[in-house]
Structure formats: structure tokens, C-alpha cells
Amino acid sequence: MNKVIAVLPGDGIGPEVTNQSIKVLDAVAARFGHSFDYRFAVVGAIAIDQTGNPLPDSTVDICLNSDAVLFGAIGDPKYDNDPSATVRPEQGLLKLRKVLELYTNIRPIDTYKALHHLSPVKAKQLENVDFVIFRELTGGIYFGKKEKTDDGNAATDECTYSKYEIERITHLAFQYAQKRKNKLTLIDKANVLETSRLWRTVVREIATNYSNVAVDYMYVDNAAMQIILNPAQFDVVLTENMFGDIISDEASVLAGSLGLLPSASVGNKAALFEPIHGSYPQAAGKDIANPIGSILSVAMMLDHFELTEEAYAVRNAAEWTLVNGFVSKDIDAVNNYATSTIGDLIADHIERNKESTVSSNASLNKSTII
Ligand code: IPM
Ligand code: MG
């Protein structure tokens, strides 16, 4: 199979983790006889530095002419600390989601037994945790009208949803639930927000077409608590843009680290794959970031290409590193491995289709603080 992949490494640790994903894709290509043609493009702060625009037209063109987009991360402290900046890296990602019409963001929350001890949540609560967040990605408060009064003393962010925007993601979420445990939870704030009441009405209507799926409705404040108290109750979680952003970071603590979680953003004309973490500027260039979120995003990309065996090989290799302690600093502050080493180990595991052999700690760049 030949595929064109747009690669947008972005800022901070984005390029480092994306490089590991490319190693992994190359290993998949070598083992399974595929060819992946990478087209690199800039986005975020690096794009502002180079062109003045966080999403240059050339980047959009490359994305529109590819089979999938591999995205790293965006963000730079020089903008975070300057609320008056009118051009910001995040605008690049938001505009990209909008122009590619990536209205559904899928964030699987898996936990690994070998890492249960790392989660601040008790291991008992983590048993059987396996759910997927369907976050609406191109509507709501993120994209509503933004205003500030002339005197700067008041500001507004509008939250709007149309029935159509809710319907299209809701169908995808129900179809996904049918391939899993047939359960869907809508998270909203229908006791307060008009948009949430519209979400409930639309979801209730659509639910009649999926009668084998059990639906429940949960207010977002309660959901924030339930994700910690009893996360195993969830299967498919459906929610609007802003709530999805917040609860997916929260849910990542179940896995043990934000660095582990992948995501896929899909629509009718494009698909983008990115780890859920940010650009983590403090770690940039140090070869310490966790590449697993990006690498598991590649597994989701391979699923999207219907390369099931290939996706399995990637997940299997990633899990092998976690189980065997080949983990980055966010997972183990004492015994850890470099970003690039973890990428090499996973690529090697895939290509040889057998467990990589470990020769010495030195050659693995193992950092041991004793
Ligand atoms: C995410 C991120 C983005 C978002 C930021 C970087 C704009 O937090 O993908 O979850 O808020 O959607
Ligand atoms: Mg977020």
C-alpha cells in the first residue's frame, strides 16, 4: 500500500516525538511491504517565526493532498505569557481542524497493568478501565464569536451548536459503541446550558436508531468526579468541544501519564493523528519526552488505513516497552530511557517481529540516578 502522509511536527517536543513515529512507520513499511511518502510542513510557533502565519496556505495544501496528517504539538511560552498576542500558535491547530473539517476527535483511554502503580488513582479502581472519548472538535465555545469591550473591562466567548454539528458526531459515536460494549454516555451541563439541552435532545432522538446501545446522560461536574471514582463504568463518552478537552486531560491520569495518550481526528475529507499532550517546552531538545502518545497515534492512523495487523504490531511493540520498563522520564523518574531509544526499540520490535534484545544500558542511553 502507498500512502502520502503530511507530517506537521510543530513546536517544543513535537519534532522529537514525531521523529519516533516516522521510525515506527518506516519499520511498518519495511516489515509489511508498504511505502509511506512523507510531506513535511510547518504549523504553530515555528510557522509564525518563518512566515508570520501559524497555518500557512502551503501547509493546508499539503494536508489536503495527503491520505493522513501526523501532527506533533504546538505552543510556545512566549505566547502563553502574553495575553495581548493577536497571532498565536494554537490558532494554527484550530484553523487546521476547521479547514479539514475534523469534527470528531477520538481519544481512547487505556491503562496498562504494569503502570497502575504510577496512577494517583488506586489500582483497584483502574481494573477494566477501557473507554473512548468522542470529543466534538470544530464547534462550541472554541469557535464562537470572541469579543472584548473597547475599555477592555469585559469579554465574551459565544458557544453555539447546530443540530447538524451534533448529529454527525453522535452517529459516529453510536456506531463505535456498537463495535464495543454498547454503552454511550453523553456528558453535558444540561441543567444550565441551552447548547447542552440541544445535545440531549438530539442524542435522545438518534438513540432510537441504535436500540442495542444503552445511553446515559451525565452532568460534566459529576462526570469529572466519576472519571476518578469509577472510571470502569464508561465505554463511549460523547461530549462537546470544551468539556472534551478538559475531561480527556483528566482521564489521562488514569493511564499514568499524559504522554501515553493518542488521538485521531476525523471528518469527511481528512484525518489527523496527534498525541493529546502539548508542546512541553521545558523538555524540548532534551530527548526525554514520551513518544508513546505519538506512536499510538500512528497505530490509530494504520487502523484508519484498515491496516489492522500493522496497527496491532505497533501497539504490541509499544506495550512491550512499557511492560519491560523501557519508559521515559515522566513514567519513571529514576530509571528511564531517551525518547529516541524508545523509538528505536519499538521500530526494531516491529521490524524483526520479535522481542528486541537489550545489550547494555549504556547503548540504550539509560539514565540511572543512584
Ligand atoms: C488539545 C489541546 C488543544 C485544544 C490546544 C493546544 C488548542 O489542548 O488538543 O486538547 O484545546 O484543543
Ligand atoms: Mg487539551
Short mmCIF file of C-alpha atoms and ligand atoms in Angstrom, two decimals:
data_model
loop_
_atom_site.label_atom_id
_atom_site.label_comp_id
_atom_site.label_asym_id
_atom_site.label_seq_id
_atom_site.Cartn_x
_atom_site.Cartn_y
_atom_site.Cartn_z
CA MET A 1 0.00 0.00 0.00
CA ASN A 2 1.26 3.51 -0.86
CA LYS A 3 0.18 6.40 1.32
CA VAL A 4 1.05 10.08 1.39
CA ILE A 5 1.40 11.36 4.95
CA ALA A 6 1.58 15.05 5.79
CA VAL A 7 3.94 15.48 8.74
CA LEU A 8 3.48 18.59 10.89
CA PRO A 9 5.97 18.26 13.77
CA GLY A 10 5.17 21.73 15.19
CA ASP A 11 6.79 23.11 18.34
CA GLY A 12 8.53 22.03 21.55
CA ILE A 13 8.77 18.26 21.83
CA GLY A 14 6.59 17.85 18.71
CA PRO A 15 9.53 17.22 16.34
CA GLU A 16 11.22 14.71 18.70
CA VAL A 17 8.18 12.55 19.28
CA THR A 18 7.14 12.77 15.63
CA ASN A 19 10.58 11.52 14.58
CA GLN A 20 9.97 8.35 16.59
CA SER A 21 6.64 7.86 14.86
CA ILE A 22 8.34 8.13 11.50
CA LYS A 23 10.83 5.45 12.56
CA VAL A 24 7.85 3.31 13.52
CA LEU A 25 6.09 3.93 10.19
CA ASP A 26 9.32 3.07 8.35
CA ALA A 27 9.54 -0.17 10.31
CA VAL A 28 5.93 -1.00 9.43
CA ALA A 29 6.66 -0.22 5.77
CA ALA A 30 9.73 -2.48 5.81
CA ARG A 31 8.04 -5.41 7.52
CA PHE A 32 4.73 -5.33 5.69
CA GLY A 33 5.90 -4.08 2.28
CA HIS A 34 4.19 -0.66 2.24
CA SER A 35 5.50 2.70 1.20
CA PHE A 36 4.85 5.91 3.06
CA ASP A 37 5.69 9.19 1.40
CA TYR A 38 6.17 11.96 4.00
CA ARG A 39 5.46 15.62 3.15
CA PHE A 40 6.73 17.93 5.88
CA ALA A 41 5.07 21.26 6.70
CA VAL A 42 5.20 23.90 9.42
CA VAL A 43 2.46 24.83 11.91
CA GLY A 44 2.30 26.74 15.20
CA ALA A 45 5.03 28.97 16.64
CA ILE A 46 7.65 27.73 14.18
CA ALA A 47 5.33 28.70 11.32
CA ILE A 48 4.80 32.15 12.86
CA ASP A 49 8.58 32.58 13.11
CA GLN A 50 9.08 31.54 9.49
CA THR A 51 6.04 33.07 7.79
CA GLY A 52 4.12 35.22 10.28
CA ASN A 53 1.18 32.79 9.97
CA PRO A 54 0.53 29.83 12.36
CA LEU A 55 -1.04 27.90 9.46
CA PRO A 56 0.42 28.88 6.09
CA ASP A 57 -1.60 28.03 2.97
CA SER A 58 1.18 25.72 1.81
CA THR A 59 0.63 23.59 4.95
CA VAL A 60 -3.11 23.38 4.30
CA ASP A 61 -2.42 22.32 0.69
CA ILE A 62 -0.06 19.57 1.79
CA CYS A 63 -2.64 18.27 4.28
CA LEU A 64 -5.47 18.36 1.75
CA ASN A 65 -3.36 16.39 -0.72
CA SER A 66 -2.39 13.61 1.66
CA ASP A 67 -4.05 10.46 2.97
CA ALA A 68 -3.48 11.40 6.60
CA VAL A 69 -1.82 14.04 8.74
CA LEU A 70 0.66 13.22 11.51
CA PHE A 71 0.70 16.14 13.94
CA GLY A 72 3.24 16.72 16.72
CA ALA A 73 2.36 19.52 19.14
CA ILE A 74 2.09 23.29 19.15
CA GLY A 75 2.62 26.06 21.66
CA ASP A 76 5.39 28.30 22.90
CA PRO A 77 5.82 30.02 26.27
CA LYS A 78 6.45 33.38 24.62
CA TYR A 79 2.78 33.40 23.59
CA ASP A 80 1.43 31.75 26.74
CA ASN A 81 2.80 34.59 28.81
CA ASP A 82 1.48 37.29 26.53
CA PRO A 83 -2.33 37.56 26.60
CA SER A 84 -2.17 40.53 24.22
CA ALA A 85 -0.59 38.49 21.37
CA THR A 86 -3.03 38.53 18.46
CA VAL A 87 -1.26 35.81 16.47
CA ARG A 88 -0.91 32.60 18.50
CA PRO A 89 0.36 29.07 17.69
CA GLU A 90 -2.92 27.47 18.85
CA GLN A 91 -4.76 29.32 16.08
CA GLY A 92 -2.85 27.12 13.63
CA LEU A 93 -4.25 23.91 15.10
CA LEU A 94 -7.77 25.26 15.50
CA LYS A 95 -7.85 26.57 11.93
CA LEU A 96 -6.45 23.29 10.64
CA ARG A 97 -9.22 21.35 12.42
CA LYS A 98 -11.76 23.73 10.89
CA VAL A 99 -10.49 23.73 7.30
CA LEU A 100 -10.03 19.96 7.26
CA GLU A 101 -13.50 19.63 8.89
CA LEU A 102 -12.16 17.30 11.56
CA TYR A 103 -15.32 17.35 13.62
CA THR A 104 -14.73 14.17 15.63
CA ASN A 105 -11.79 13.72 17.96
CA ILE A 106 -11.37 10.19 19.30
CA ARG A 107 -9.32 9.73 22.46
CA PRO A 108 -9.02 6.16 23.78
CA ILE A 109 -8.29 5.84 27.50
CA ASP A 110 -6.45 2.60 28.16
CA THR A 111 -4.46 1.67 31.18
CA TYR A 112 -1.56 -0.78 31.42
CA LYS A 113 -1.37 -3.07 34.40
CA ALA A 114 2.40 -2.60 34.56
CA LEU A 115 1.83 1.13 35.09
CA HIS A 116 -1.10 1.03 37.51
CA HIS A 117 1.17 1.93 40.40
CA LEU A 118 2.01 5.24 38.68
CA SER A 119 -1.53 6.50 38.62
CA PRO A 120 -2.63 8.65 41.54
CA VAL A 121 -5.83 6.59 41.37
CA LYS A 122 -5.81 3.31 43.33
CA ALA A 123 -5.03 0.22 41.23
CA LYS A 124 -8.35 -1.38 42.21
CA GLN A 125 -10.26 1.44 40.51
CA LEU A 126 -8.21 1.01 37.32
CA GLU A 127 -9.27 -2.56 36.67
CA ASN A 128 -11.30 -2.91 33.45
CA VAL A 129 -10.84 0.74 32.53
CA ASP A 130 -11.16 0.98 28.76
CA PHE A 131 -13.16 3.82 27.35
CA VAL A 132 -13.09 6.21 24.42
CA ILE A 133 -13.86 9.90 24.45
CA PHE A 134 -15.63 11.27 21.36
CA ARG A 135 -14.96 15.00 21.55
CA GLU A 136 -16.68 17.37 19.11
CA LEU A 137 -13.81 19.36 17.61
CA THR A 138 -14.98 22.12 15.28
CA GLY A 139 -17.78 23.86 17.17
CA GLY A 140 -18.83 25.27 20.52
CA ILE A 141 -17.09 27.94 22.54
CA TYR A 142 -13.75 27.34 20.77
CA PHE A 143 -15.14 28.71 17.54
CA GLY A 144 -17.83 31.14 18.75
CA LYS A 145 -17.65 34.89 18.39
CA LYS A 146 -14.99 36.39 20.67
CA GLU A 147 -15.29 39.97 21.81
CA LYS A 148 -13.72 42.40 24.20
CA THR A 149 -15.22 45.77 25.07
CA ASP A 150 -13.27 48.85 23.98
CA ASP A 151 -12.34 49.66 27.57
CA GLY A 152 -11.04 46.10 27.99
CA ASN A 153 -13.18 45.54 31.09
CA ALA A 154 -15.39 42.76 29.74
CA ALA A 155 -15.05 39.89 27.28
CA THR A 156 -17.36 37.35 25.63
CA ASP A 157 -16.90 33.88 24.11
CA GLU A 158 -20.03 32.60 22.45
CA CYS A 159 -20.96 28.91 22.50
CA THR A 160 -23.13 27.78 19.59
CA TYR A 161 -24.05 24.33 18.30
CA SER A 162 -26.29 23.41 15.40
CA LYS A 163 -28.32 20.22 15.28
CA TYR A 164 -26.30 19.15 12.25
CA GLU A 165 -22.99 19.50 14.11
CA ILE A 166 -24.29 17.34 16.95
CA GLU A 167 -25.86 14.73 14.68
CA ARG A 168 -22.79 13.89 12.64
CA ILE A 169 -20.52 13.09 15.60
CA THR A 170 -23.34 11.39 17.51
CA HIS A 171 -23.84 8.85 14.72
CA LEU A 172 -20.12 8.05 14.71
CA ALA A 173 -20.12 7.64 18.49
CA PHE A 174 -23.11 5.26 18.44
CA GLN A 175 -21.58 3.20 15.63
CA TYR A 176 -18.38 2.95 17.64
CA ALA A 177 -20.29 1.90 20.76
CA GLN A 178 -21.87 -0.91 18.73
CA LYS A 179 -18.40 -2.26 18.00
CA ARG A 180 -17.56 -2.14 21.71
CA LYS A 181 -19.64 -2.63 24.84
CA ASN A 182 -22.83 -0.98 23.54
CA LYS A 183 -22.82 1.83 26.04
CA LEU A 184 -22.76 5.57 25.41
CA THR A 185 -22.59 8.37 27.98
CA LEU A 186 -23.35 11.93 26.94
CA ILE A 187 -21.53 14.42 29.12
CA ASP A 188 -23.09 17.87 29.22
CA LYS A 189 -24.34 20.63 31.50
CA ALA A 190 -27.99 20.43 30.52
CA ASN A 191 -29.14 21.81 33.88
CA VAL A 192 -27.60 25.17 32.91
CA LEU A 193 -26.67 25.45 29.22
CA GLU A 194 -29.04 25.74 26.26
CA THR A 195 -26.47 24.12 23.95
CA SER A 196 -26.31 21.12 26.31
CA ARG A 197 -30.10 20.79 26.20
CA LEU A 198 -29.87 20.69 22.40
CA TRP A 199 -27.20 17.97 22.65
CA ARG A 200 -29.51 15.91 24.90
CA THR A 201 -32.49 16.32 22.59
CA VAL A 202 -30.51 15.32 19.50
CA VAL A 203 -28.76 12.38 21.19
CA ARG A 204 -32.08 11.10 22.56
CA GLU A 205 -33.59 11.23 19.06
CA ILE A 206 -30.66 9.47 17.42
CA ALA A 207 -30.54 6.82 20.17
CA THR A 208 -33.77 5.33 18.80
CA ASN A 209 -31.78 4.17 15.74
CA TYR A 210 -29.32 2.30 17.94
CA SER A 211 -31.63 0.47 20.29
CA ASN A 212 -28.98 -2.04 21.41
CA VAL A 213 -26.85 0.78 22.85
CA ALA A 214 -27.57 1.77 26.45
CA VAL A 215 -27.41 5.57 26.80
CA ASP A 216 -26.92 7.59 29.90
CA TYR A 217 -26.58 11.31 30.49
CA MET A 218 -24.22 12.85 32.98
CA TYR A 219 -23.51 16.43 34.00
CA VAL A 220 -19.91 17.36 33.40
CA ASP A 221 -19.22 18.24 37.04
CA ASN A 222 -20.40 14.81 38.16
CA ALA A 223 -18.51 13.20 35.25
CA ALA A 224 -15.28 14.86 36.41
CA MET A 225 -15.78 13.06 39.71
CA GLN A 226 -16.94 9.73 38.22
CA ILE A 227 -13.85 9.52 35.96
CA ILE A 228 -11.76 9.25 39.12
CA LEU A 229 -14.21 7.36 41.38
CA ASN A 230 -15.44 4.72 38.96
CA PRO A 231 -13.80 5.02 35.53
CA ALA A 232 -14.66 1.42 34.56
CA GLN A 233 -18.32 2.42 34.14
CA PHE A 234 -17.59 4.22 30.84
CA ASP A 235 -17.47 2.78 27.33
CA VAL A 236 -18.03 5.51 24.74
CA VAL A 237 -18.17 9.03 26.15
CA LEU A 238 -19.65 11.67 23.86
CA THR A 239 -19.21 15.34 24.59
CA GLU A 240 -18.81 18.84 23.18
CA ASN A 241 -15.52 20.55 22.42
CA MET A 242 -14.57 22.29 25.67
CA PHE A 243 -15.78 19.56 28.04
CA GLY A 244 -13.92 17.01 25.91
CA ASP A 245 -10.71 18.99 26.15
CA ILE A 246 -10.91 19.11 29.93
CA ILE A 247 -12.06 15.58 30.72
CA SER A 248 -9.52 14.00 28.36
CA ASP A 249 -6.62 15.56 30.27
CA GLU A 250 -8.27 14.41 33.47
CA ALA A 251 -8.75 10.87 32.14
CA SER A 252 -5.10 10.68 31.13
CA VAL A 253 -4.06 10.47 34.79
CA LEU A 254 -5.72 7.05 34.88
CA ALA A 255 -3.16 5.81 32.35
CA GLY A 256 -0.30 7.18 34.43
CA SER A 257 0.89 9.94 32.11
CA LEU A 258 -0.50 12.40 29.62
CA GLY A 259 2.42 11.36 27.42
CA LEU A 260 0.86 7.97 26.71
CA LEU A 261 -2.37 9.01 25.08
CA PRO A 262 -3.02 9.13 21.34
CA SER A 263 -5.87 10.63 19.36
CA ALA A 264 -7.46 10.59 15.94
CA SER A 265 -9.42 13.46 14.47
CA VAL A 266 -11.68 12.55 11.60
CA GLY A 267 -14.20 14.17 9.31
CA ASN A 268 -15.48 13.58 5.82
CA LYS A 269 -12.44 14.73 3.91
CA ALA A 270 -9.35 14.26 6.07
CA ALA A 271 -7.90 12.52 9.11
CA LEU A 272 -5.31 13.79 11.54
CA PHE A 273 -3.44 11.87 14.22
CA GLU A 274 -1.79 13.50 17.22
CA PRO A 275 -0.84 12.77 20.82
CA ILE A 276 -3.11 14.56 23.27
CA HIS A 277 -0.19 16.19 25.09
CA GLY A 278 1.06 19.69 24.40
CA SER A 279 4.45 21.02 23.29
CA TYR A 280 6.08 20.65 26.76
CA PRO A 281 8.69 23.37 26.01
CA GLN A 282 10.73 22.65 29.15
CA ALA A 283 11.67 19.25 27.69
CA ALA A 284 12.23 20.35 24.10
CA GLY A 285 15.51 19.18 22.59
CA LYS A 286 16.43 17.07 25.62
CA ASP A 287 15.43 13.68 24.23
CA ILE A 288 13.36 12.96 27.37
CA ALA A 289 9.77 13.30 26.11
CA ASN A 290 7.46 10.31 26.00
CA PRO A 291 6.98 9.24 22.36
CA ILE A 292 4.24 6.68 23.10
CA GLY A 293 1.30 9.10 22.61
CA SER A 294 2.55 9.90 19.12
CA ILE A 295 3.43 6.28 18.30
CA LEU A 296 -0.01 5.05 19.39
CA SER A 297 -1.49 7.81 17.21
CA VAL A 298 0.31 6.11 14.33
CA ALA A 299 -1.45 2.88 15.32
CA MET A 300 -4.75 4.76 15.01
CA MET A 301 -3.63 6.02 11.60
CA LEU A 302 -2.93 2.45 10.50
CA ASP A 303 -6.40 1.42 11.71
CA HIS A 304 -7.77 4.27 9.62
CA PHE A 305 -5.94 2.82 6.58
CA GLU A 306 -7.53 -0.53 7.54
CA LEU A 307 -4.08 -1.99 8.20
CA THR A 308 -5.22 -3.93 11.24
CA GLU A 309 -2.29 -6.29 11.58
CA GLU A 310 0.15 -3.39 11.23
CA ALA A 311 -1.69 -1.38 13.90
CA TYR A 312 -1.58 -4.38 16.19
CA ALA A 313 2.18 -4.74 15.66
CA VAL A 314 2.69 -1.10 16.70
CA ARG A 315 0.54 -1.40 19.82
CA ASN A 316 2.15 -4.66 20.74
CA ALA A 317 5.66 -3.19 20.43
CA ALA A 318 4.70 -0.08 22.42
CA GLU A 319 3.21 -2.22 25.17
CA TRP A 320 6.33 -4.39 25.18
CA THR A 321 8.46 -1.34 26.06
CA LEU A 322 6.09 -0.31 28.85
CA VAL A 323 5.89 -3.77 30.36
CA ASN A 324 9.66 -4.20 30.24
CA GLY A 325 10.47 -0.86 31.82
CA PHE A 326 11.80 0.88 28.69
CA VAL A 327 10.00 4.04 29.68
CA SER A 328 10.62 7.77 29.59
CA LYS A 329 11.20 10.12 32.50
CA ASP A 330 7.53 11.04 33.01
CA ILE A 331 6.87 7.36 33.81
CA ASP A 332 9.97 6.57 35.83
CA ALA A 333 11.99 9.47 37.23
CA VAL A 334 14.89 7.19 38.23
CA ASN A 335 15.31 4.52 35.58
CA ASN A 336 14.40 5.91 32.23
CA TYR A 337 15.29 5.84 28.56
CA ALA A 338 15.70 8.52 25.93
CA THR A 339 12.87 9.39 23.54
CA SER A 340 14.99 8.26 20.61
CA THR A 341 15.93 4.96 22.30
CA ILE A 342 12.30 4.10 22.93
CA GLY A 343 11.57 4.91 19.26
CA ASP A 344 14.44 2.63 18.16
CA LEU A 345 13.28 -0.21 20.41
CA ILE A 346 9.71 -0.04 19.13
CA ALA A 347 10.79 0.19 15.48
CA ASP A 348 13.18 -2.70 16.00
CA HIS A 349 10.50 -4.81 17.69
CA ILE A 350 8.15 -4.24 14.76
CA GLU A 351 10.69 -4.85 12.06
CA ARG A 352 12.07 -8.06 13.49
CA ASN A 353 8.70 -9.24 14.73
CA LYS A 354 10.39 -10.48 17.85
CA GLU A 355 11.38 -9.06 21.18
CA SER A 356 14.34 -6.73 20.90
CA THR A 357 17.39 -7.88 22.74
CA VAL A 358 18.96 -5.50 25.15
CA SER A 359 22.74 -5.45 25.14
CA SER A 360 23.74 -2.87 27.71
CA ASN A 361 22.30 0.10 29.50
CA ALA A 362 24.94 2.37 28.01
CA SER A 363 23.98 1.64 24.45
CA LEU A 364 20.35 2.30 25.39
CA ASN A 365 21.09 5.74 26.82
CA LYS A 366 19.63 4.60 30.08
CA SER A 367 19.72 7.25 32.72
CA THR A 368 20.00 5.85 36.21
CA ILE A 369 20.20 8.21 39.11
CA ILE A 370 21.67 6.32 42.03
C1 IPM B 1 -5.89 19.59 22.75
C2 IPM B 1 -5.19 20.87 23.09
C3 IPM B 1 -5.69 21.99 22.18
C4 IPM B 1 -7.18 22.16 22.47
C5 IPM B 1 -4.96 23.32 22.33
C6 IPM B 1 -3.47 23.16 22.09
C7 IPM B 1 -5.53 24.39 21.44
O1 IPM B 1 -5.34 21.18 24.43
O2 IPM B 1 -5.79 19.14 21.59
O3 IPM B 1 -6.53 19.01 23.63
O4 IPM B 1 -7.56 22.88 23.39
O5 IPM B 1 -7.98 21.56 21.75
MG MG B 2 -6.30 19.67 25.56
#
